């Protein structure tokens, strides 16, 4: 009996998409109807009985069209680039490791967005936003002093080193 259950799990009649192909078909039809501005926030889950699309990018496109999707994609890409920039330019090894960790969280969130709803699951979304917020480099208390060391002020004026 256990063998029958395990083999039926991979039976060709069962789709690995768990009914998502029906939701995706409806989403694509709706996107084609209103590609620029979409159907309104939250409308992607209305036609499927409250079930989200299991793809945040398709759901954003359905809900807000190209405009909303573009805004989110710009935010996502900007956050990734800033985090990578922090990793490359920080001198503090601990900050670098934290930034790598937060980059990992961001990448997992964005990849999971193709098969799940991390944007609409507040728990996952808060983790992502926290990773974005904490990926910024810390400003050391001595940073201001370091800046003033590079500027020499004397009686004749300011000399930059």
Tab-separated table of N, CA and C in Angstrom:
chain	number	residue	atom	x	y	z
A	1	UNK	N	0.825	-1.197	0.000
A	1	UNK	CA	0.000	0.000	0.000
A	1	UNK	C	0.874	1.267	0.000
A	2	UNK	N	1.959	1.240	0.762
A	2	UNK	CA	2.861	2.388	0.783
A	2	UNK	C	3.492	2.604	-0.581
A	3	UNK	N	3.803	1.485	-1.253
A	3	UNK	CA	4.392	1.599	-2.588
A	3	UNK	C	3.401	2.226	-3.559
A	4	UNK	N	2.121	1.866	-3.438
A	4	UNK	CA	1.101	2.413	-4.324
A	4	UNK	C	0.959	3.924	-4.093
A	5	UNK	N	1.007	4.355	-2.813
A	5	UNK	CA	0.901	5.783	-2.527
A	5	UNK	C	2.087	6.550	-3.076
A	6	UNK	N	3.289	6.009	-2.913
A	6	UNK	CA	4.471	6.725	-3.393
A	6	UNK	C	4.516	6.763	-4.912
A	7	UNK	N	4.082	5.690	-5.560
A	7	UNK	CA	4.112	5.711	-7.018
A	7	UNK	C	2.984	6.571	-7.577
A	8	UNK	N	1.858	6.639	-6.879
A	8	UNK	CA	0.762	7.474	-7.385
A	8	UNK	C	1.091	8.953	-7.266
A	9	UNK	N	1.990	9.264	-6.368
A	9	UNK	CA	2.394	10.657	-6.223
A	9	UNK	C	3.072	11.182	-7.481
A	10	UNK	N	3.738	10.290	-8.188
A	10	UNK	CA	4.448	10.673	-9.401
A	10	UNK	C	3.752	10.172	-10.660
A	11	UNK	N	2.508	9.830	-10.522
A	11	UNK	CA	1.723	9.369	-11.663
A	11	UNK	C	1.575	10.496	-12.672
A	12	UNK	N	1.601	10.180	-13.938
A	12	UNK	CA	1.528	11.203	-14.980
A	12	UNK	C	0.205	11.946	-14.975
A	13	UNK	N	-0.842	11.334	-14.431
A	13	UNK	CA	-2.132	12.013	-14.426
A	13	UNK	C	-2.157	13.161	-13.423
A	14	UNK	N	-1.286	13.105	-12.410
A	14	UNK	CA	-1.209	14.192	-11.444
A	14	UNK	C	-0.208	15.224	-11.947
A	15	UNK	N	-0.612	16.477	-11.931
A	15	UNK	CA	0.283	17.536	-12.373
A	15	UNK	C	1.117	18.022	-11.196
A	16	UNK	N	2.377	18.300	-11.438
A	16	UNK	CA	3.228	18.835	-10.388
A	16	UNK	C	2.856	20.283	-10.075
A	17	UNK	N	2.021	20.883	-10.909
A	17	UNK	CA	1.663	22.282	-10.715
A	17	UNK	C	0.480	22.453	-9.774
A	18	UNK	N	-0.168	21.392	-9.345
A	18	UNK	CA	-1.248	21.435	-8.358
A	18	UNK	C	-2.370	22.391	-8.744
A	19	UNK	N	-2.750	22.387	-9.987
A	19	UNK	CA	-3.843	23.244	-10.435
A	19	UNK	C	-3.418	24.661	-10.779
A	20	UNK	N	-2.149	24.946	-10.679
A	20	UNK	CA	-1.673	26.301	-10.974
A	20	UNK	C	-1.839	26.652	-12.445
A	21	UNK	N	-1.809	25.643	-13.313
A	21	UNK	CA	-1.937	25.939	-14.741
A	21	UNK	C	-3.279	26.604	-15.040
A	22	UNK	N	-4.320	26.255	-14.288
A	22	UNK	CA	-5.633	26.887	-14.471
A	22	UNK	C	-5.564	28.344	-14.014
A	23	UNK	N	-4.949	28.562	-12.855
A	23	UNK	CA	-4.806	29.930	-12.337
A	23	UNK	C	-3.948	30.755	-13.284
A	24	UNK	N	-2.831	30.185	-13.762
A	24	UNK	CA	-1.950	30.915	-14.672
A	24	UNK	C	-2.663	31.268	-15.971
A	25	UNK	N	-3.472	30.350	-16.482
A	25	UNK	CA	-4.215	30.620	-17.714
A	25	UNK	C	-5.145	31.816	-17.515
A	26	UNK	N	-5.847	31.844	-16.392
A	26	UNK	CA	-6.741	32.974	-16.104
A	26	UNK	C	-5.955	34.268	-15.929
A	27	UNK	N	-4.815	34.166	-15.267
A	27	UNK	CA	-3.982	35.359	-15.083
A	27	UNK	C	-3.506	35.908	-16.421
A	28	UNK	N	-3.012	35.038	-17.285
A	28	UNK	CA	-2.535	35.499	-18.592
A	28	UNK	C	-3.658	36.116	-19.413
A	29	UNK	N	-4.851	35.542	-19.336
A	29	UNK	CA	-5.991	36.129	-20.045
A	29	UNK	C	-6.304	37.513	-19.494
A	30	UNK	N	-6.287	37.645	-18.174
A	30	UNK	CA	-6.547	38.941	-17.549
A	30	UNK	C	-5.470	39.968	-17.837
A	31	UNK	N	-4.225	39.520	-17.877
A	31	UNK	CA	-3.118	40.428	-18.195
A	31	UNK	C	-3.258	40.934	-19.623
A	32	UNK	N	-3.666	40.051	-20.532
A	32	UNK	CA	-3.857	40.454	-21.925
A	32	UNK	C	-4.982	41.475	-22.061
A	33	UNK	N	-6.002	41.387	-21.202
A	33	UNK	CA	-7.124	42.334	-21.247
A	33	UNK	C	-6.709	43.734	-20.802
A	34	UNK	N	-5.912	43.825	-19.734
A	34	UNK	CA	-5.534	45.122	-19.163
A	34	UNK	C	-4.051	45.122	-18.803
A	35	UNK	N	-3.194	45.163	-19.807
A	35	UNK	CA	-1.759	45.010	-19.531
A	35	UNK	C	-1.095	46.203	-18.847
A	36	UNK	N	-1.578	47.393	-19.063
A	36	UNK	CA	-0.893	48.576	-18.547
A	36	UNK	C	-1.153	48.823	-17.061
A	37	UNK	N	-2.419	48.826	-16.654
A	37	UNK	CA	-2.759	49.168	-15.276
A	37	UNK	C	-3.357	48.008	-14.480
A	38	UNK	N	-3.637	46.892	-15.112
A	38	UNK	CA	-4.148	45.728	-14.407
A	38	UNK	C	-5.599	45.881	-13.964
A	39	UNK	N	-5.995	45.009	-13.050
A	39	UNK	CA	-7.387	44.930	-12.611
A	39	UNK	C	-7.607	45.472	-11.214
A	40	UNK	N	-6.582	45.938	-10.551
A	40	UNK	CA	-6.721	46.475	-9.201
A	40	UNK	C	-6.080	45.566	-8.170
A	41	UNK	N	-5.579	46.180	-7.121
A	41	UNK	CA	-4.875	45.439	-6.089
A	41	UNK	C	-5.766	44.383	-5.453
A	42	UNK	N	-5.255	43.176	-5.372
A	42	UNK	CA	-5.973	42.074	-4.756
A	42	UNK	C	-6.930	41.347	-5.669
A	43	UNK	N	-7.105	41.834	-6.864
A	43	UNK	CA	-8.077	41.208	-7.769
A	43	UNK	C	-7.598	39.861	-8.300
A	44	UNK	N	-6.311	39.619	-8.269
A	44	UNK	CA	-5.779	38.351	-8.750
A	44	UNK	C	-6.252	37.166	-7.930
A	45	UNK	N	-6.554	37.385	-6.669
A	45	UNK	CA	-7.039	36.285	-5.842
A	45	UNK	C	-8.564	36.215	-5.819
A	46	UNK	N	-9.251	37.207	-6.373
A	46	UNK	CA	-10.714	37.217	-6.379
A	46	UNK	C	-11.299	36.118	-7.252
A	47	UNK	N	-10.753	35.934	-8.442
A	47	UNK	CA	-11.339	34.976	-9.380
A	47	UNK	C	-11.026	33.531	-9.029
A	48	UNK	N	-10.079	33.321	-8.128
A	48	UNK	CA	-9.687	31.950	-7.802
A	48	UNK	C	-10.116	31.547	-6.392
A	49	UNK	N	-11.143	32.200	-5.875
A	49	UNK	CA	-11.649	31.839	-4.554
A	49	UNK	C	-10.711	32.202	-3.421
A	50	UNK	N	-9.977	33.276	-3.567
A	50	UNK	CA	-9.073	33.729	-2.523
A	50	UNK	C	-7.693	33.110	-2.569
A	51	UNK	N	-7.437	32.250	-3.549
A	51	UNK	CA	-6.125	31.621	-3.684
A	51	UNK	C	-5.239	32.545	-4.511
A	52	UNK	N	-4.059	32.823	-3.991
A	52	UNK	CA	-3.127	33.652	-4.742
A	52	UNK	C	-2.534	32.872	-5.891
A	53	UNK	N	-1.835	33.565	-6.753
A	53	UNK	CA	-1.348	32.990	-8.009
A	53	UNK	C	-0.141	32.073	-7.855
A	54	UNK	N	0.464	32.006	-6.690
A	54	UNK	CA	1.690	31.240	-6.489
A	54	UNK	C	2.796	31.724	-7.413
A	55	UNK	N	2.750	32.995	-7.762
A	55	UNK	CA	3.786	33.648	-8.546
A	55	UNK	C	3.575	35.142	-8.369
A	56	UNK	N	4.426	35.775	-7.571
A	56	UNK	CA	4.193	37.184	-7.262
A	56	UNK	C	4.312	38.063	-8.497
A	57	UNK	N	5.126	37.665	-9.451
A	57	UNK	CA	5.331	38.494	-10.632
A	57	UNK	C	4.080	38.495	-11.512
A	58	UNK	N	3.481	37.330	-11.694
A	58	UNK	CA	2.226	37.262	-12.455
A	58	UNK	C	1.107	37.969	-11.714
A	59	UNK	N	1.071	37.796	-10.398
A	59	UNK	CA	0.001	38.435	-9.634
A	59	UNK	C	0.158	39.956	-9.643
A	60	UNK	N	1.367	40.453	-9.528
A	60	UNK	CA	1.578	41.903	-9.623
A	60	UNK	C	1.163	42.423	-10.990
A	61	UNK	N	1.509	41.672	-12.023
A	61	UNK	CA	1.147	42.069	-13.388
A	61	UNK	C	-0.369	42.080	-13.555
A	62	UNK	N	-1.050	41.075	-13.017
A	62	UNK	CA	-2.511	41.023	-13.112
A	62	UNK	C	-3.137	42.161	-12.300
A	63	UNK	N	-2.665	42.348	-11.094
A	63	UNK	CA	-3.259	43.362	-10.213
A	63	UNK	C	-2.980	44.783	-10.682
A	64	UNK	N	-1.730	45.084	-11.047
A	64	UNK	CA	-1.377	46.462	-11.349
A	64	UNK	C	-0.762	46.686	-12.708
A	65	UNK	N	-0.742	45.673	-13.539
A	65	UNK	CA	-0.218	45.819	-14.887
A	65	UNK	C	1.289	46.025	-14.913
A	66	UNK	N	1.739	46.459	-16.057
A	66	UNK	CA	3.164	46.697	-16.268
A	66	UNK	C	3.684	47.766	-15.304
A	67	UNK	N	2.834	48.745	-14.990
A	67	UNK	CA	3.247	49.842	-14.113
A	67	UNK	C	3.639	49.310	-12.729
A	68	UNK	N	2.774	48.521	-12.112
A	68	UNK	CA	3.057	48.002	-10.773
A	68	UNK	C	4.217	47.011	-10.798
A	69	UNK	N	4.227	46.127	-11.775
A	69	UNK	CA	5.314	45.157	-11.880
A	69	UNK	C	6.652	45.876	-12.036
A	70	UNK	N	6.699	46.883	-12.887
A	70	UNK	CA	7.947	47.625	-13.111
A	70	UNK	C	8.410	48.303	-11.818
A	71	UNK	N	7.493	48.881	-11.064
A	71	UNK	CA	7.861	49.551	-9.810
A	71	UNK	C	8.480	48.553	-8.830
A	72	UNK	N	7.860	47.393	-8.698
A	72	UNK	CA	8.405	46.383	-7.795
A	72	UNK	C	9.741	45.842	-8.294
A	73	UNK	N	9.852	45.570	-9.572
A	73	UNK	CA	11.102	45.030	-10.116
A	73	UNK	C	12.235	46.042	-9.938
A	74	UNK	N	11.950	47.317	-10.138
A	74	UNK	CA	12.972	48.351	-9.924
A	74	UNK	C	13.409	48.361	-8.465
A	75	UNK	N	12.446	48.259	-7.546
A	75	UNK	CA	12.779	48.204	-6.124
A	75	UNK	C	13.635	46.974	-5.814
A	76	UNK	N	13.223	45.811	-6.332
A	76	UNK	CA	13.960	44.572	-6.072
A	76	UNK	C	15.393	44.672	-6.590
A	77	UNK	N	15.551	45.110	-7.825
A	77	UNK	CA	16.880	45.191	-8.438
A	77	UNK	C	17.742	46.229	-7.728
A	78	UNK	N	17.155	47.373	-7.408
A	78	UNK	CA	17.886	48.422	-6.702
A	78	UNK	C	18.393	47.906	-5.351
A	79	UNK	N	17.551	47.190	-4.633
A	79	UNK	CA	17.955	46.637	-3.337
A	79	UNK	C	19.094	45.639	-3.495
A	80	UNK	N	19.004	44.791	-4.506
A	80	UNK	CA	20.081	43.826	-4.749
A	80	UNK	C	21.397	44.526	-5.069
A	81	UNK	N	21.348	45.516	-5.956
A	81	UNK	CA	22.578	46.218	-6.334
A	81	UNK	C	23.190	46.948	-5.151
A	82	UNK	N	22.354	47.574	-4.317
A	82	UNK	CA	22.887	48.276	-3.139
A	82	UNK	C	23.529	47.307	-2.164
A	83	UNK	N	22.934	46.136	-2.013
A	83	UNK	CA	23.504	45.145	-1.112
A	83	UNK	C	24.837	44.633	-1.650
A	84	UNK	N	24.900	44.355	-2.939
A	84	UNK	CA	26.161	43.906	-3.548
A	84	UNK	C	27.216	45.005	-3.423
A	85	UNK	N	26.816	46.233	-3.642
A	85	UNK	CA	27.744	47.363	-3.510
A	85	UNK	C	28.294	47.433	-2.083
A	86	UNK	N	27.419	47.206	-1.102
A	86	UNK	CA	27.870	47.212	0.289
A	86	UNK	C	28.872	46.090	0.539
A	87	UNK	N	28.640	44.937	-0.049
A	87	UNK	CA	29.555	43.799	0.127
A	87	UNK	C	30.916	44.123	-0.455
A	88	UNK	N	30.926	44.721	-1.627
A	88	UNK	CA	32.180	45.009	-2.325
A	88	UNK	C	32.963	46.140	-1.658
A	89	UNK	N	32.268	47.154	-1.173
A	89	UNK	CA	32.959	48.355	-0.712
A	89	UNK	C	33.180	48.462	0.789
A	90	UNK	N	32.648	47.568	1.575
A	90	UNK	CA	32.859	47.694	3.017
A	90	UNK	C	34.226	47.163	3.408
A	91	UNK	N	34.824	47.814	4.384
A	91	UNK	CA	36.115	47.378	4.902
A	91	UNK	C	35.936	46.481	6.122
A	92	UNK	N	34.774	46.526	6.716
A	92	UNK	CA	34.496	45.765	7.922
A	92	UNK	C	34.036	44.360	7.534
A	93	UNK	N	34.794	43.358	7.944
A	93	UNK	CA	34.483	41.971	7.566
A	93	UNK	C	33.151	41.505	8.133
A	94	UNK	N	32.816	41.936	9.335
A	94	UNK	CA	31.537	41.551	9.934
A	94	UNK	C	30.373	42.143	9.139
A	95	UNK	N	30.480	43.397	8.735
A	95	UNK	CA	29.444	44.014	7.900
A	95	UNK	C	29.326	43.293	6.565
A	96	UNK	N	30.452	42.878	6.012
A	96	UNK	CA	30.435	42.144	4.745
A	96	UNK	C	29.673	40.824	4.898
A	97	UNK	N	29.939	40.104	5.972
A	97	UNK	CA	29.250	38.833	6.208
A	97	UNK	C	27.747	39.042	6.418
A	98	UNK	N	27.398	40.068	7.170
A	98	UNK	CA	25.970	40.374	7.348
A	98	UNK	C	25.324	40.702	6.009
A	99	UNK	N	25.992	41.498	5.213
A	99	UNK	CA	25.439	41.876	3.905
A	99	UNK	C	25.281	40.662	2.995
A	100	UNK	N	26.229	39.727	3.052
A	100	UNK	CA	26.111	38.502	2.263
A	100	UNK	C	24.893	37.704	2.723
A	101	UNK	N	24.707	37.618	4.022
A	101	UNK	CA	23.537	36.923	4.574
A	101	UNK	C	22.245	37.596	4.107
A	102	UNK	N	22.191	38.916	4.170
A	102	UNK	CA	20.977	39.634	3.755
A	102	UNK	C	20.766	39.540	2.247
A	103	UNK	N	21.849	39.477	1.486
A	103	UNK	CA	21.721	39.247	0.047
A	103	UNK	C	21.103	37.876	-0.210
A	104	UNK	N	21.553	36.884	0.524
A	104	UNK	CA	21.003	35.532	0.406
A	104	UNK	C	19.495	35.542	0.669
A	105	UNK	N	19.063	36.212	1.725
A	105	UNK	CA	17.629	36.286	2.038
A	105	UNK	C	16.870	36.939	0.888
A	106	UNK	N	17.403	38.016	0.339
A	106	UNK	CA	16.738	38.701	-0.769
A	106	UNK	C	16.619	37.796	-1.985
A	107	UNK	N	17.689	37.099	-2.316
A	107	UNK	CA	17.682	36.227	-3.493
A	107	UNK	C	16.690	35.079	-3.300
A	108	UNK	N	16.673	34.471	-2.122
A	108	UNK	CA	15.717	33.395	-1.846
A	108	UNK	C	14.289	33.911	-1.985
A	109	UNK	N	14.018	35.088	-1.460
A	109	UNK	CA	12.686	35.689	-1.564
A	109	UNK	C	12.289	35.872	-3.028
A	110	UNK	N	13.189	36.416	-3.819
A	110	UNK	CA	12.877	36.699	-5.221
A	110	UNK	C	12.718	35.421	-6.047
A	111	UNK	N	13.503	34.414	-5.763
A	111	UNK	CA	13.352	33.133	-6.474
A	111	UNK	C	12.069	32.439	-6.029
A	112	UNK	N	11.804	32.448	-4.736
A	112	UNK	CA	10.575	31.838	-4.222
A	112	UNK	C	9.344	32.520	-4.813
A	113	UNK	N	9.480	33.772	-5.214
A	113	UNK	CA	8.375	34.506	-5.822
A	113	UNK	C	7.853	33.892	-7.111
A	114	UNK	N	8.639	33.033	-7.751
A	114	UNK	CA	8.179	32.359	-8.966
A	114	UNK	C	7.236	31.199	-8.665
A	115	UNK	N	7.280	30.664	-7.457
A	115	UNK	CA	6.446	29.505	-7.131
A	115	UNK	C	5.583	29.705	-5.901
A	116	UNK	N	5.747	30.811	-5.222
A	116	UNK	CA	4.996	31.058	-3.999
A	116	UNK	C	4.546	32.498	-3.909
A	117	UNK	N	4.063	32.870	-2.746
A	117	UNK	CA	3.539	34.216	-2.532
A	117	UNK	C	4.237	34.932	-1.387
A	118	UNK	N	5.555	35.068	-1.426
A	118	UNK	CA	6.213	35.720	-0.295
A	118	UNK	C	5.848	37.193	-0.150
A	119	UNK	N	5.412	37.812	-1.212
A	119	UNK	CA	5.020	39.217	-1.144
A	119	UNK	C	3.687	39.384	-0.421
A	120	UNK	N	2.823	38.395	-0.529
A	120	UNK	CA	1.498	38.468	0.073
A	120	UNK	C	1.434	37.752	1.411
A	121	UNK	N	2.479	37.030	1.758
A	121	UNK	CA	2.600	36.408	3.067
A	121	UNK	C	3.393	37.390	3.928
A	122	UNK	N	2.725	38.059	4.855
A	122	UNK	CA	3.363	39.147	5.588
A	122	UNK	C	4.611	38.692	6.341
A	123	UNK	N	4.601	37.483	6.859
A	123	UNK	CA	5.770	36.980	7.567
A	123	UNK	C	6.995	36.982	6.642
A	124	UNK	N	6.856	36.425	5.457
A	124	UNK	CA	7.961	36.390	4.493
A	124	UNK	C	8.332	37.792	4.020
A	125	UNK	N	7.319	38.619	3.803
A	125	UNK	CA	7.567	39.977	3.332
A	125	UNK	C	8.351	40.780	4.375
A	126	UNK	N	8.003	40.634	5.652
A	126	UNK	CA	8.718	41.348	6.708
A	126	UNK	C	10.171	40.889	6.793
A	127	UNK	N	10.406	39.616	6.599
A	127	UNK	CA	11.788	39.116	6.589
A	127	UNK	C	12.562	39.753	5.441
A	128	UNK	N	11.923	39.828	4.262
A	128	UNK	CA	12.581	40.436	3.102
A	128	UNK	C	12.895	41.915	3.361
A	129	UNK	N	11.904	42.659	3.837
A	129	UNK	CA	12.102	44.096	4.081
A	129	UNK	C	13.178	44.313	5.147
A	130	UNK	N	13.197	43.465	6.161
A	130	UNK	CA	14.234	43.565	7.187
A	130	UNK	C	15.615	43.317	6.574
A	131	UNK	N	15.707	42.326	5.697
A	131	UNK	CA	16.985	42.045	5.030
A	131	UNK	C	17.424	43.225	4.181
A	132	UNK	N	16.488	43.861	3.507
A	132	UNK	CA	16.826	45.034	2.692
A	132	UNK	C	17.297	46.174	3.593
A	133	UNK	N	16.570	46.408	4.684
A	133	UNK	CA	16.911	47.513	5.578
A	133	UNK	C	18.265	47.306	6.257
A	134	UNK	N	18.529	46.092	6.721
A	134	UNK	CA	19.768	45.825	7.438
A	134	UNK	C	20.961	45.589	6.525
A	135	UNK	N	20.741	45.514	5.229
A	135	UNK	CA	21.877	45.315	4.328
A	135	UNK	C	22.640	46.609	4.095
A	136	UNK	N	22.112	47.719	4.585
A	136	UNK	CA	22.829	48.991	4.478
A	136	UNK	C	24.019	48.960	5.426
A	137	UNK	N	25.124	49.536	5.017
A	137	UNK	CA	26.303	49.502	5.892
A	137	UNK	C	26.084	50.367	7.132
A	138	UNK	N	26.657	49.909	8.219
A	138	UNK	CA	26.597	50.710	9.439
A	138	UNK	C	27.591	51.853	9.320
A	139	UNK	N	27.230	52.989	9.865
A	139	UNK	CA	28.145	54.123	9.883
A	139	UNK	C	28.891	54.063	11.205
A	140	UNK	N	30.178	53.981	11.111
A	140	UNK	CA	30.974	53.886	12.326
A	140	UNK	C	30.980	55.234	13.031
A	141	UNK	N	31.037	55.236	14.366
A	141	UNK	CA	31.067	56.507	15.099
A	141	UNK	C	32.304	57.324	14.755
A	142	UNK	N	33.359	56.662	14.304
A	142	UNK	CA	34.593	57.373	13.955
A	142	UNK	C	34.594	57.873	12.519
A	143	UNK	N	33.553	57.551	11.760
A	143	UNK	CA	33.524	57.946	10.356
A	143	UNK	C	33.592	59.459	10.191
A	144	UNK	N	32.865	60.176	11.041
A	144	UNK	CA	32.891	61.639	10.942
A	144	UNK	C	34.289	62.156	11.248
A	145	UNK	N	34.950	61.571	12.240
A	145	UNK	CA	36.320	61.969	12.567
A	145	UNK	C	37.257	61.652	11.409
A	146	UNK	N	37.056	60.503	10.758
A	146	UNK	CA	37.883	60.121	9.611
A	146	UNK	C	37.728	61.115	8.471
A	147	UNK	N	36.519	61.601	8.270
A	147	UNK	CA	36.281	62.575	7.205
A	147	UNK	C	37.026	63.871	7.510
A	148	UNK	N	36.978	64.298	8.788
A	148	UNK	CA	37.650	65.544	9.145
A	148	UNK	C	39.166	65.407	9.108
A	149	UNK	N	39.696	64.202	9.285
A	149	UNK	CA	41.137	63.995	9.172
A	149	UNK	C	41.606	64.233	7.744
A	150	UNK	N	40.730	63.972	6.775
A	150	UNK	CA	41.097	64.155	5.380
A	150	UNK	C	41.052	65.626	4.963
A	151	UNK	N	40.417	66.426	5.787
A	151	UNK	CA	40.309	67.857	5.489
A	151	UNK	C	41.138	68.605	6.525
A	152	UNK	N	42.092	69.355	6.058
A	152	UNK	CA	42.953	70.116	6.948
A	152	UNK	C	42.530	71.576	6.885
A	153	UNK	N	42.040	72.089	7.999
A	153	UNK	CA	41.619	73.485	8.040
A	153	UNK	C	42.712	74.276	8.739
A	154	UNK	N	43.239	75.299	8.043
A	154	UNK	CA	44.222	76.176	8.661
A	154	UNK	C	43.796	77.618	8.434
A	155	UNK	N	44.643	78.537	8.813
A	155	UNK	CA	44.303	79.961	8.736
A	155	UNK	C	44.089	80.415	7.303
A	156	UNK	N	44.687	79.735	6.326
A	156	UNK	CA	44.568	80.158	4.939
A	156	UNK	C	43.346	79.565	4.257
A	157	UNK	N	42.712	78.628	4.884
A	157	UNK	CA	41.542	78.018	4.265
A	157	UNK	C	41.559	76.514	4.411
A	158	UNK	N	40.846	75.854	3.508
A	158	UNK	CA	40.680	74.410	3.575
A	158	UNK	C	41.621	73.758	2.569
A	159	UNK	N	42.411	72.794	3.035
A	159	UNK	CA	43.276	72.018	2.163
A	159	UNK	C	42.815	70.564	2.194
A	160	UNK	N	42.529	70.037	1.055
A	160	UNK	CA	42.099	68.625	0.969
A	160	UNK	C	43.314	67.749	0.737
A	161	UNK	N	43.385	66.633	1.416
A	161	UNK	CA	44.504	65.694	1.238
A	161	UNK	C	44.088	64.598	0.332
